[in-house]
Coordinates of C-alpha atoms and ligand atoms in Angstrom, one line a residue:
Chain A
M220 CA 0.0 0.0 0.0
L221 CA 2.8 2.4 0.9
A222 CA 4.5 1.8 -2.5
V223 CA 1.3 2.6 -4.4
F224 CA 0.8 5.7 -2.2
K225 CA 4.3 7.0 -2.9
R226 CA 4.1 6.4 -6.6
E227 CA 0.7 8.0 -6.8
L228 CA 1.8 11.0 -4.9
K229 CA 4.9 11.4 -7.1
A230 CA 2.7 11.0 -10.2
Y231 CA 0.6 14.0 -9.1
F232 CA 3.6 16.2 -9.1
A233 CA 5.3 14.7 -12.2
S234 CA 2.3 15.8 -14.2
P235 CA 0.4 19.1 -14.1
T236 CA -2.5 17.5 -12.2
G237 CA -1.2 18.2 -8.8
Y238 CA -0.3 21.8 -9.6
I239 CA -3.6 22.5 -11.3
F240 CA -5.4 21.2 -8.3
M241 CA -3.4 23.2 -5.8
G242 CA -3.2 26.3 -7.9
F243 CA -6.9 26.5 -8.6
F244 CA -7.9 25.7 -5.0
L245 CA -5.5 28.3 -3.5
L246 CA -6.6 30.9 -6.0
I247 CA -10.3 30.5 -5.3
C248 CA -9.7 30.3 -1.6
G249 CA -7.5 33.4 -1.8
I250 CA -10.1 35.4 -3.7
F251 CA -12.8 34.6 -1.1
F252 CA -10.4 35.4 1.7
A253 CA -9.6 38.7 0.2
F254 CA -13.2 39.7 -0.4
S255 CA -14.8 38.4 2.7
N256 CA -12.0 39.1 5.2
L257 CA -9.4 41.4 4.1
L258 CA -11.4 44.0 2.2
T259 CA -14.2 44.1 4.7
A260 CA -11.9 43.8 7.7
S261 CA -14.0 40.9 9.0
P262 CA -12.5 38.1 11.2
D263 CA -15.2 35.7 10.2
Y264 CA -12.9 33.2 8.4
I265 CA -15.3 30.2 8.7
S266 CA -17.7 31.8 6.2
V267 CA -14.9 31.4 3.6
L268 CA -14.8 27.7 4.3
S269 CA -18.5 27.3 3.9
S270 CA -18.8 29.3 0.7
I271 CA -16.0 27.6 -1.2
T272 CA -17.4 24.1 -1.1
F273 CA -18.4 24.5 -4.8
V274 CA -14.7 24.3 -5.6
F275 CA -14.9 20.6 -4.9
L276 CA -17.1 20.1 -8.0
I277 CA -14.3 21.3 -10.2
V278 CA -11.1 20.1 -8.4
V279 CA -12.1 16.7 -7.2
P280 CA -12.7 15.3 -10.7
V281 CA -9.2 16.7 -11.6
L282 CA -7.7 14.9 -8.7
T283 CA -9.5 11.5 -9.1
M284 CA -10.2 11.0 -12.8
R285 CA -6.8 9.4 -13.5
L286 CA -6.5 7.2 -10.5
M287 CA -8.0 3.9 -11.6
S288 CA -9.0 4.6 -15.2
E289 CA -5.4 5.2 -16.4
E290 CA -4.3 2.0 -14.9
S291 CA -6.7 0.0 -17.0
R292 CA -6.0 2.0 -20.1
Q293 CA -2.2 1.6 -19.9
K294 CA -2.7 -2.1 -18.7
T295 CA -0.6 -1.3 -15.7
D296 CA -3.3 -2.8 -13.6
Q297 CA -1.9 -6.1 -14.8
L298 CA 1.2 -5.4 -12.9
L299 CA -0.6 -4.4 -9.7
L300 CA -3.1 -7.2 -9.8
T301 CA -0.6 -9.9 -10.4
S302 CA 1.7 -8.7 -7.7
P303 CA 1.3 -9.9 -4.1
L304 CA -0.6 -6.7 -3.2
S305 CA -4.2 -6.9 -2.2
V306 CA -6.9 -5.0 -4.1
T307 CA -7.8 -3.2 -0.9
G308 CA -4.2 -2.1 -0.5
I309 CA -4.1 -0.7 -4.0
V310 CA -7.3 1.2 -3.6
L311 CA -6.3 2.6 -0.2
G312 CA -2.9 3.6 -1.4
K313 CA -4.5 5.6 -4.2
Y314 CA -7.2 7.1 -2.0
F315 CA -4.7 8.3 0.6
A316 CA -2.5 9.8 -2.1
A317 CA -5.3 11.9 -3.4
V318 CA -6.3 12.8 0.2
A319 CA -2.7 13.7 1.0
V320 CA -2.6 16.2 -1.9
F321 CA -5.8 17.7 -0.7
L322 CA -4.6 17.9 2.9
L323 CA -1.4 19.5 1.8
T324 CA -3.3 22.2 0.0
L325 CA -5.6 22.7 3.0
L326 CA -2.6 23.2 5.2
I327 CA -1.3 25.9 3.0
T328 CA -4.6 27.7 3.3
C329 CA -4.1 27.7 7.1
L330 CA -1.9 30.7 6.4
Y331 CA -5.0 32.8 5.9
P332 CA -6.4 32.5 9.4
V333 CA -2.9 33.0 10.8
I334 CA -2.7 36.3 8.9
L335 CA -6.1 37.3 10.3
S336 CA -4.9 36.5 13.8
F337 CA -2.3 39.3 13.5
F338 CA -5.1 41.9 13.1
G339 CA -7.4 40.7 15.9
T340 CA -8.8 37.8 17.7
I341 CA -10.2 34.9 15.8
A342 CA -12.3 32.0 16.9
V343 CA -9.6 29.4 16.9
W344 CA -11.6 26.3 17.9
E345 CA -14.4 27.1 15.5
I346 CA -11.9 27.4 12.7
V347 CA -10.2 24.1 13.6
G348 CA -13.6 22.5 13.7
G349 CA -14.5 24.0 10.3
Y350 CA -11.3 22.7 8.8
I351 CA -12.0 19.2 10.1
G352 CA -15.4 19.3 8.5
F353 CA -14.1 20.7 5.3
F354 CA -11.4 18.0 5.2
L355 CA -13.9 15.2 5.8
L356 CA -16.3 16.5 3.2
G357 CA -13.4 16.7 0.6
A358 CA -12.3 13.2 1.5
A359 CA -15.8 11.8 1.0
F360 CA -16.0 13.5 -2.4
I361 CA -12.6 12.0 -3.3
S362 CA -13.9 8.5 -2.5
I363 CA -16.8 9.1 -4.9
G364 CA -14.4 10.2 -7.6
L365 CA -12.1 7.2 -7.0
F366 CA -15.1 4.9 -7.3
I367 CA -16.2 6.4 -10.6
S368 CA -12.7 6.3 -12.0
S369 CA -12.7 2.5 -11.4
L370 CA -15.8 2.1 -13.7
T371 CA -14.2 3.3 -16.9
D372 CA -10.9 3.4 -18.6
N373 CA -11.5 6.8 -20.0
Q374 CA -10.3 9.8 -17.9
V375 CA -12.6 12.3 -19.5
I376 CA -15.7 10.2 -18.9
A377 CA -14.5 9.7 -15.3
A378 CA -14.1 13.4 -14.8
V379 CA -17.5 14.3 -16.4
V380 CA -19.4 11.6 -14.4
T381 CA -17.7 12.6 -11.2
F382 CA -18.6 16.2 -11.8
S383 CA -22.3 15.2 -12.4
A384 CA -22.4 13.1 -9.3
L385 CA -20.9 15.8 -7.1
L386 CA -23.3 18.3 -8.6
F387 CA -26.2 16.1 -7.8
I388 CA -25.1 15.8 -4.2
W389 CA -24.5 19.6 -4.1
I390 CA -28.1 20.4 -5.1
L391 CA -29.6 17.4 -3.2
D392 CA -30.8 19.4 -0.3
W393 CA -32.6 21.7 -2.6
V394 CA -34.1 18.8 -4.5
I395 CA -35.3 17.1 -1.3
Q396 CA -37.4 20.1 -0.4
G397 CA -39.6 19.6 -3.5
L398 CA -40.1 15.9 -3.0
P399 CA -43.5 14.4 -1.9
T400 CA -43.6 13.2 1.7
D401 CA -46.9 11.3 1.8
R402 CA -47.2 7.6 2.6
I403 CA -48.1 6.3 -0.9
S404 CA -45.2 7.9 -2.6
G405 CA -42.9 6.5 0.1
I406 CA -44.1 3.0 -0.5
V407 CA -43.9 3.4 -4.3
F408 CA -40.3 4.6 -3.8
A409 CA -39.4 1.7 -1.6
C410 CA -40.8 -0.8 -4.1
A411 CA -38.9 1.0 -6.9
L412 CA -35.7 0.6 -4.8
V413 CA -36.3 -3.2 -4.4
V414 CA -36.9 -3.6 -8.1
G415 CA -33.8 -1.6 -8.9
V416 CA -31.6 -3.7 -6.6
A417 CA -33.1 -7.0 -8.0
A418 CA -32.5 -5.7 -11.6
L419 CA -28.9 -4.8 -10.7
V420 CA -28.3 -8.2 -9.2
Y421 CA -29.7 -9.8 -12.3
F422 CA -27.6 -7.8 -14.7
T423 CA -24.4 -8.5 -12.8
T424 CA -24.9 -12.2 -11.9
R425 CA -27.4 -13.3 -14.6
N426 CA -29.1 -15.4 -12.0
I427 CA -32.8 -15.0 -12.2
F428 CA -33.6 -17.1 -9.1
V429 CA -31.5 -14.9 -6.8
S430 CA -32.9 -11.7 -8.2
V431 CA -36.5 -12.9 -7.9
A432 CA -35.8 -14.1 -4.4
I433 CA -34.3 -10.6 -3.5
A434 CA -37.4 -8.9 -5.0
V435 CA -39.8 -11.2 -3.0
I436 CA -37.9 -10.7 0.2
G437 CA -37.7 -7.0 -0.4
F438 CA -41.5 -6.7 -0.9
G439 CA -42.0 -8.9 2.1
I440 CA -40.0 -6.5 4.2
I441 CA -41.9 -3.5 2.9
A442 CA -45.2 -5.2 3.7
G443 CA -43.9 -6.3 7.1
V444 CA -42.7 -2.8 8.0
Y445 CA -46.0 -1.3 6.7
F446 CA -48.1 -3.5 9.0
A447 CA -45.8 -3.0 12.0
N448 CA -45.5 0.7 11.6
E449 CA -47.5 2.4 8.9
Y450 CA -46.0 5.8 9.6
F451 CA -42.6 4.5 8.6
F452 CA -43.2 5.5 5.0
D453 CA -44.2 9.1 5.7
G454 CA -41.4 11.1 4.2
F455 CA -39.4 7.9 3.3
I456 CA -38.1 9.4 0.1
V457 CA -36.7 12.4 1.9
R458 CA -35.1 10.4 4.7
T459 CA -33.4 8.0 2.2
L460 CA -32.0 10.8 0.0
E461 CA -30.8 12.7 3.1
W462 CA -28.4 9.8 3.6
F463 CA -26.5 11.2 0.7
S464 CA -26.7 14.8 1.9
L465 CA -23.1 15.4 2.6
L466 CA -23.5 19.1 2.8
K467 CA -26.3 19.1 5.5
R468 CA -23.8 17.5 7.9
Y469 CA -21.3 20.0 6.9
E470 CA -23.4 22.8 8.2
N471 CA -22.9 21.6 11.8
F472 CA -19.2 22.1 11.5
M473 CA -19.7 25.6 10.1
M474 CA -21.8 26.5 13.1
G475 CA -18.8 25.6 15.2
I476 CA -20.4 22.4 16.5
L477 CA -18.0 19.5 16.6
S478 CA -19.9 16.4 17.3
L479 CA -19.1 12.8 16.7
S480 CA -22.0 11.7 14.5
P481 CA -21.2 13.7 11.4
I482 CA -17.5 12.6 11.7
V483 CA -18.6 9.0 11.8
Y484 CA -21.0 9.6 9.0
Y485 CA -18.3 11.0 6.7
I486 CA -15.8 8.2 7.5
T487 CA -18.5 5.6 6.9
F488 CA -19.5 7.3 3.6
S489 CA -15.9 7.2 2.3
A490 CA -15.4 3.6 3.5
V491 CA -18.5 2.5 1.7
F492 CA -17.3 4.0 -1.6
L493 CA -13.8 2.5 -1.1
F494 CA -15.4 -0.9 -0.5
L495 CA -17.5 -0.5 -3.7
T496 CA -14.3 0.4 -5.6
V497 CA -12.6 -2.8 -4.4
R498 CA -15.7 -4.8 -5.4
V499 CA -15.8 -3.3 -8.9
I500 CA -12.2 -4.2 -9.5
E501 CA -12.6 -7.7 -8.2
K502 CA -15.8 -8.1 -10.2
R503 CA -14.2 -7.2 -13.5
R504 CA -11.7 -10.0 -13.1
W505 CA -14.6 -12.5 -12.8
S506 CA -16.6 -11.3 -15.8
Chain B
M186 CA 5.4 -26.9 -10.4
I187 CA 2.4 -25.5 -12.3
Q188 CA -0.8 -27.5 -12.7
V189 CA -3.6 -26.2 -14.9
I190 CA -6.7 -28.1 -14.0
D191 CA -9.7 -28.2 -16.3
V192 CA -9.6 -24.4 -16.8
T193 CA -12.4 -22.8 -18.8
K194 CA -13.0 -19.2 -19.5
R195 CA -16.3 -17.9 -21.0
Y196 CA -17.0 -14.4 -22.1
G197 CA -20.8 -14.4 -22.3
Q198 CA -21.5 -17.1 -24.9
H199 CA -18.0 -17.0 -26.3
V200 CA -15.7 -19.7 -25.0
A201 CA -12.1 -18.3 -24.9
V202 CA -10.5 -21.3 -23.1
D203 CA -12.1 -24.7 -23.1
H204 CA -11.3 -27.2 -20.4
I205 CA -7.5 -27.0 -20.6
N206 CA -5.4 -29.4 -18.6
F207 CA -1.6 -29.5 -18.4
T208 CA 1.3 -29.5 -16.0
V209 CA 4.7 -27.9 -16.1
E210 CA 7.6 -29.5 -14.2
K211 CA 10.2 -27.6 -12.3
G212 CA 12.9 -26.3 -14.6
E213 CA 10.9 -26.9 -17.8
I214 CA 10.5 -24.3 -20.6
L215 CA 7.1 -24.8 -22.1
G216 CA 6.1 -23.2 -25.4
F217 CA 2.6 -22.1 -25.9
L218 CA 1.8 -21.9 -29.6
G219 CA -1.4 -20.8 -31.2
P220 CA -2.9 -18.5 -33.8
N221 CA -4.5 -15.1 -33.0
G222 CA -7.4 -15.5 -30.6
A223 CA -6.4 -19.1 -29.6
G224 CA -6.6 -18.3 -25.9
K225 CA -2.9 -18.0 -25.0
T226 CA -3.1 -14.7 -23.3
T227 CA -6.3 -15.7 -21.5
T228 CA -4.7 -18.8 -20.1
M229 CA -1.7 -16.9 -19.0
N230 CA -3.9 -14.2 -17.3
I231 CA -5.6 -17.0 -15.4
I232 CA -2.4 -18.6 -14.3
T233 CA -1.1 -15.3 -13.0
G234 CA -4.4 -14.5 -11.2
Y235 CA -5.1 -11.4 -13.3
I236 CA -8.5 -12.8 -14.3
S237 CA -10.4 -15.7 -12.8
A238 CA -11.4 -18.8 -14.6
T239 CA -15.1 -19.6 -15.1
E240 CA -14.3 -23.2 -14.2
G241 CA -11.3 -25.1 -13.0
T242 CA -8.2 -23.9 -11.2
V243 CA -4.5 -23.4 -11.3
K244 CA -2.0 -24.6 -8.7
V245 CA 1.6 -23.3 -8.4
D246 CA 3.9 -25.1 -6.1
G247 CA 0.9 -26.7 -4.6
F248 CA -0.8 -23.4 -3.8
D249 CA -4.3 -22.8 -5.3
I250 CA -4.7 -19.5 -7.1
L251 CA -8.2 -19.0 -5.7
E252 CA -7.4 -20.0 -2.1
E253 CA -4.0 -18.5 -1.6
P254 CA -3.5 -16.0 -4.4
E255 CA -0.7 -14.2 -2.6
E256 CA 1.4 -17.3 -2.3
V257 CA 1.0 -18.0 -6.0
K258 CA 1.6 -14.4 -7.1
K259 CA 4.8 -14.2 -5.0
R260 CA 6.2 -17.1 -7.1
I261 CA 5.3 -15.8 -10.5
G262 CA 7.0 -13.1 -12.7
Y263 CA 4.6 -12.1 -15.5
M264 CA 5.4 -10.3 -18.6
P265 CA 2.1 -9.5 -20.2
E266 CA 1.4 -9.0 -23.9
F267 CA 1.7 -5.2 -23.5
P268 CA 4.4 -4.4 -21.0
P269 CA 2.7 -2.8 -18.0
L270 CA 4.8 0.4 -17.8
Y271 CA 4.2 3.7 -16.1
M272 CA 5.1 6.2 -18.8
D273 CA 5.8 9.0 -16.3
M274 CA 8.6 7.2 -14.5
T275 CA 12.2 6.6 -15.3
V276 CA 13.4 3.0 -15.7
Q277 CA 15.1 3.0 -12.3
E278 CA 12.1 4.5 -10.5
Y279 CA 9.9 1.9 -12.2
L280 CA 12.0 -1.1 -11.2
D281 CA 12.2 0.4 -7.7
F282 CA 8.5 0.6 -7.5
V283 CA 8.1 -3.0 -8.8
S284 CA 10.5 -4.2 -6.1
D285 CA 8.4 -2.4 -3.5
I286 CA 5.1 -3.9 -4.5
K287 CA 6.8 -7.3 -4.7
K288 CA 8.0 -6.7 -1.2
I289 CA 11.7 -7.2 -1.9
D290 CA 14.1 -6.6 1.0
R291 CA 15.6 -3.1 1.1
A292 CA 19.0 -4.7 1.7
T293 CA 19.1 -6.8 -1.5
K294 CA 16.9 -4.6 -3.6
K295 CA 19.7 -2.4 -5.0
R296 CA 22.0 -5.3 -5.9
S297 CA 19.3 -7.4 -7.5
M298 CA 18.1 -4.4 -9.6
E299 CA 21.6 -3.9 -10.9
K300 CA 21.9 -7.5 -11.8
I301 CA 18.7 -7.6 -13.7
M302 CA 19.4 -4.3 -15.6
D303 CA 22.7 -5.9 -16.6
L304 CA 21.0 -9.1 -17.7
V305 CA 18.5 -7.4 -20.0
K306 CA 20.9 -4.7 -20.9
I307 CA 19.0 -1.6 -19.9
G308 CA 21.6 -0.1 -17.6
D309 CA 22.4 2.7 -20.0
V310 CA 18.8 3.9 -20.2
R311 CA 18.1 3.7 -16.4
K312 CA 17.7 7.5 -16.1
R313 CA 15.4 7.9 -19.1
L314 CA 11.7 8.3 -18.9
I315 CA 10.0 5.1 -20.0
K316 CA 7.7 7.1 -22.4
N317 CA 10.8 8.1 -24.4
L318 CA 12.2 4.5 -24.9
S319 CA 12.0 2.6 -28.1
K320 CA 9.6 -0.3 -28.4
G321 CA 12.4 -2.8 -28.0
Y322 CA 13.7 -1.2 -24.8
K323 CA 10.2 -1.0 -23.4
Q324 CA 9.9 -4.7 -24.0
R325 CA 13.2 -5.2 -22.1
V326 CA 12.0 -3.2 -19.2
G327 CA 8.8 -5.3 -19.2
L328 CA 11.0 -8.4 -19.0
A329 CA 13.1 -6.9 -16.3
Q330 CA 10.0 -6.2 -14.3
A331 CA 9.1 -9.9 -14.5
L332 CA 12.5 -10.9 -13.2
I333 CA 12.5 -8.8 -10.1
G334 CA 12.5 -10.9 -7.0
T335 CA 13.8 -13.9 -9.0
P336 CA 10.5 -15.7 -8.9
P337 CA 10.7 -19.4 -9.6
V338 CA 8.1 -19.2 -12.3
L339 CA 8.2 -16.9 -15.3
I340 CA 5.2 -16.4 -17.6
L341 CA 6.2 -14.5 -20.8
D342 CA 3.5 -13.5 -23.3
E343 CA 5.1 -13.1 -26.7
P344 CA 8.3 -11.8 -25.4
T345 CA 10.0 -11.2 -28.8
V346 CA 7.2 -9.5 -30.6
G347 CA 8.2 -6.1 -32.0
L348 CA 12.0 -6.6 -31.6
D349 CA 14.6 -6.5 -34.4
P350 CA 16.2 -9.7 -35.5
K351 CA 19.4 -9.2 -33.5
Q352 CA 17.4 -8.5 -30.3
I353 CA 15.2 -11.5 -30.9
I354 CA 18.2 -13.7 -30.9
E355 CA 19.5 -12.0 -27.7
I356 CA 16.2 -12.4 -25.9
R357 CA 15.9 -16.0 -27.0
S358 CA 19.3 -16.9 -25.6
L359 CA 18.5 -14.9 -22.4
I360 CA 15.3 -17.0 -22.0
K361 CA 17.3 -20.2 -22.5
E362 CA 19.8 -18.9 -19.9
L363 CA 16.9 -18.1 -17.5
G364 CA 15.5 -21.5 -18.0
K365 CA 18.3 -23.0 -16.0
E366 CA 16.9 -21.5 -12.8
H367 CA 13.3 -20.8 -13.6
T368 CA 10.3 -22.7 -14.8
I369 CA 9.1 -20.8 -17.8
I370 CA 5.9 -20.7 -20.0
L371 CA 6.2 -18.6 -23.1
S372 CA 3.7 -18.0 -25.8
S373 CA 4.4 -17.4 -29.5
H374 CA 3.0 -17.5 -33.0
I375 CA 6.2 -18.8 -34.4
L376 CA 7.0 -22.5 -34.4
P377 CA 10.8 -22.1 -35.0
E378 CA 11.0 -19.7 -32.1
V379 CA 9.4 -22.1 -29.8
S380 CA 11.5 -25.0 -31.1
A381 CA 14.6 -23.0 -30.5
V382 CA 14.0 -22.4 -26.8
C383 CA 11.4 -24.8 -25.4
G384 CA 11.7 -28.4 -24.2
R385 CA 8.0 -29.0 -24.8
V386 CA 5.4 -27.3 -26.9
I387 CA 1.7 -27.1 -26.4
I388 CA -0.4 -26.1 -29.4
I389 CA -3.7 -24.5 -28.7
N390 CA -6.4 -23.6 -31.1
K391 CA -9.8 -22.1 -30.4
G392 CA -9.3 -22.6 -26.7
K393 CA -8.4 -26.3 -26.9
I394 CA -5.1 -28.1 -26.7
V395 CA -4.6 -29.8 -30.0
A396 CA -1.1 -31.2 -29.5
S397 CA 1.5 -31.4 -26.8
D398 CA 4.9 -32.8 -27.6
T399 CA 8.7 -32.1 -27.8
P400 CA 9.6 -29.8 -30.6
E401 CA 11.6 -32.6 -32.3
N402 CA 8.6 -35.0 -32.4
L403 CA 6.4 -32.2 -33.5
S404 CA 8.6 -31.2 -36.4
K405 CA 8.9 -34.8 -37.4
R406 CA 5.2 -35.0 -37.5
L407 CA 5.0 -31.8 -39.4
S408 CA 7.9 -32.2 -41.8
S409 CA 5.8 -34.7 -43.8
S410 CA 4.1 -31.6 -45.3
G411 CA 5.7 -32.9 -48.5
R412 CA 5.6 -29.7 -50.4
L413 CA 8.5 -28.7 -52.6
S414 CA 9.2 -25.5 -54.4
L415 CA 11.5 -25.9 -57.4
R416 CA 12.9 -24.0 -60.3
V417 CA 13.3 -25.9 -63.5
A418 CA 15.0 -24.8 -66.8
G419 CA 12.5 -25.9 -69.5
P420 CA 9.2 -25.1 -71.1
E421 CA 6.4 -24.6 -68.7
K422 CA 3.8 -27.0 -70.2
Q423 CA 6.1 -30.0 -70.6
V424 CA 7.7 -29.6 -67.2
L425 CA 4.4 -29.4 -65.5
K426 CA 3.0 -32.4 -67.4
L427 CA 6.1 -34.4 -66.5
V428 CA 5.8 -33.6 -62.9
R429 CA 2.1 -34.3 -62.6
E430 CA 2.5 -37.7 -64.2
L431 CA 5.1 -38.7 -61.7
E432 CA 3.9 -41.3 -59.1
G433 CA 3.3 -39.9 -55.6
V434 CA 2.6 -36.3 -56.8
K435 CA -0.7 -35.1 -55.6
N436 CA -0.7 -31.7 -57.1
A437 CA 1.6 -29.3 -59.0
E438 CA 1.1 -25.8 -60.1
V439 CA 3.1 -23.0 -61.6
Q440 CA 4.1 -20.2 -59.3
G441 CA 5.5 -17.9 -62.0
V442 CA 8.6 -17.2 -64.0
K443 CA 11.4 -15.3 -62.2
E444 CA 14.2 -16.2 -64.6
P445 CA 13.8 -16.3 -68.4
G446 CA 13.7 -19.8 -69.7
T447 CA 12.8 -21.3 -66.4
V448 CA 9.6 -22.0 -64.4
D449 CA 8.9 -22.1 -60.7
I450 CA 6.6 -24.8 -59.6
L451 CA 5.1 -25.9 -56.3
V452 CA 4.8 -29.7 -55.9
E453 CA 2.7 -31.4 -53.3
A454 CA 3.4 -35.0 -52.6
E455 CA 1.1 -37.7 -51.3
R456 CA 1.5 -38.2 -47.6
D457 CA 4.6 -40.0 -46.4
I458 CA 6.2 -40.3 -49.9
D459 CA 9.6 -38.8 -50.6
I460 CA 9.4 -37.7 -54.2
R461 CA 12.6 -35.8 -54.4
R462 CA 14.7 -38.5 -56.0
P463 CA 12.1 -39.6 -58.6
L464 CA 11.6 -35.9 -59.4
F465 CA 15.3 -35.4 -60.0
Y466 CA 15.7 -38.4 -62.2
A467 CA 12.6 -37.8 -64.2
L468 CA 13.5 -34.2 -65.0
S469 CA 17.1 -34.9 -65.7
R470 CA 16.1 -37.7 -68.1
A471 CA 14.0 -35.2 -69.9
E472 CA 17.0 -32.8 -69.8
Y473 CA 15.2 -30.2 -67.8
P474 CA 17.7 -29.4 -65.1
I475 CA 16.5 -28.5 -61.6
L476 CA 18.1 -25.2 -60.6
Y477 CA 16.9 -25.4 -57.0
M478 CA 14.7 -27.5 -54.9
R479 CA 13.6 -26.9 -51.3
S480 CA 10.9 -28.0 -49.0
V481 CA 8.3 -25.4 -48.1
D482 CA 7.7 -24.8 -44.4
L483 CA 4.2 -24.9 -43.2
T484 CA 2.6 -21.7 -42.2
L485 CA 1.1 -21.6 -38.8
E486 CA -2.4 -21.9 -40.1
E487 CA -1.4 -25.1 -42.0
I488 CA 0.2 -26.5 -38.9
F489 CA -3.0 -26.1 -37.0
L490 CA -5.0 -27.5 -39.8
Q491 CA -2.7 -30.5 -40.0
V492 CA -2.5 -31.1 -36.3
T493 CA -6.3 -30.8 -35.9
T494 CA -7.1 -33.1 -38.8
E495 CA -4.5 -35.5 -37.4
E496 CA -6.1 -35.6 -34.1
R497 CA -9.4 -36.3 -35.7
E498 CA -8.0 -39.2 -37.7
V499 CA -6.5 -40.7 -34.5
S500 CA -9.7 -40.5 -32.5
Ligands
LIG671 N1 -12.3 -9.1 -22.2 C1 -12.7 -9.9 -23.2 N2 -14.0 -9.9 -23.5 C2 -14.5 -10.7 -24.5 N3 -13.8 -11.6 -25.2 C3 -12.5 -11.7 -25.0 C4 -11.9 -10.8 -23.9 N4 -10.5 -11.1 -23.9 C5 -10.3 -12.1 -24.8 N5 -11.5 -12.4 -25.5 C6 -11.6 -13.4 -26.5 O1 -11.0 -14.6 -26.1 C7 -10.3 -15.2 -27.2 C8 -8.9 -15.6 -26.8 O2 -8.2 -14.4 -26.7 P1 -6.6 -14.3 -26.3 O3 -6.3 -12.9 -26.1 O4 -6.4 -15.3 -25.2 O5 -5.9 -14.9 -27.6 P2 -4.4 -15.1 -27.9 O6 -4.1 -16.5 -28.1 O7 -3.6 -14.4 -26.8 O8 -4.3 -14.3 -29.3 P3 -3.1 -13.4 -29.8 O9 -2.2 -14.3 -30.5 O10 -3.8 -12.5 -30.8 O11 -2.5 -12.7 -28.7 C9 -10.4 -14.3 -28.4 O12 -11.5 -14.8 -29.2 C10 -10.9 -13.0 -27.8 O13 -11.7 -12.3 -28.7
LIG672 MG1 -2.2 -12.9 -26.8

């Protein structure tokens, strides 16, 4: 894992990718810092962190598009997968390399609050909390990008799809507000989910019995839950989609609240996508 | 050392490898011969654990590729069809990285890297970016990568493709040399290449093994192709008539006229009949001197055709 991590980190700075990422990030951050702190003489640095989350939409695809797709295009995955390394080790090495570049950039931006502290008092712990939240949010986005990069051997496609996925997450809270919360639509949505999962299983395994069994069990669970607690499906769509609402958890950090549950949430989120990446790579070898 | 047990690989409906069985003993050099799409690369990918078989399994040194993949992978050096090179690294950085992922001791790493670079003669390009190397040198770096860690088993997928004739000879003798310490499987399209280096040849076609033998036995079986190409000084019609009437000649046709006053013909004999002497006497009696006569090598396609029809006749 360490070898992959080191190679990946070097590769970022052997190509323009690492510099583009850092440069663009620091530029945007600097502009916001100048406008909201320096020019207005405001010590409220945390508002900078909360207003630049949109940068992730642009820079995360740059950081992650190459990670797995280039390996399959150049056939270097043959080297990695026939070496004694585990797939998990490979995926983690790559993930941590991308996260390390992000972390390094973030550390440079720490200069801004340090500059502010020369002119007055700043809320140190709030800013530290804000940074932790910002870091975890970015790391979660990177895991999505890594996952998407493992699905294709074309960097450009990986970048575009990652951008779309992040955009979707970014507008999710806004979309959720417009969704129906009544019981019927909740049940319909749950049934659609079950059908979707069964179809996915069918297309990946071509095993009709397993997928039908999954569908039957799924519908059974829905019926069971309905009779046990019919209120469960009120607002079910919203509650499900909120699971993906990375930004909602981020607001806590911005208000200076540092609690455990959003931290656990972000780490779990990343872990799930890393696990899916490993599965995709393993799966391809079986097809 | 290597046991391939009933391995099958299906891509959807298409069967790329069809119930293949063979074993390779320690220290053996096995040649894997087959036309395009025969399933050579697929089989090698399965042995090295890059892809999984649909059915069957592979054992290396007693370890099963499905149950203990790490133990198997530790013992194999693989040079794939396209050398798996990182274009943004120098040769030295690359080999260093390969040593790391193969978990080579730091202490011995440097020395073994030097040795391997000497062996495949890439010492003088060690500081160059891989992307700027010529095809032949990339191929050598690909081979060097497989040798790192001196694994007991080497799997080489078309190791000489794209090299110039001098390099081909060098690489072949290198493989022979390596065969003293390693068990090797190498694939190729070219029968003479396989004969030159391998102790045993497996011919595979459409995913099935059609022959497995020593190169000597194989060429004995195949030399009975009985086709001769000859140039005769004489009028086309008469020469052809004479040759066709000869006993044991199955077919004869004109290939063209390269020298004025002569004719080139291709003669095909009946199976197992040597027609060279009767041909010589017949033509010399008619005072049509033979300017040259040589037997025509089989093309790969013909070898497969012959081997497959042979098998059918036997069964
Ligand atoms: N990923 C894949 N998906 C579908 N079919 C495949 C895949 N890989 C290989 N095949 C098919 O499997 C068969 C065997 O291919 P393979 O690459 O093993 O042949 P080969 O003997 O190495 O040929 P060559 O001499 O051209 O290298 C071919 O018919 C090929 O089209
Ligand atoms: Mg091949």
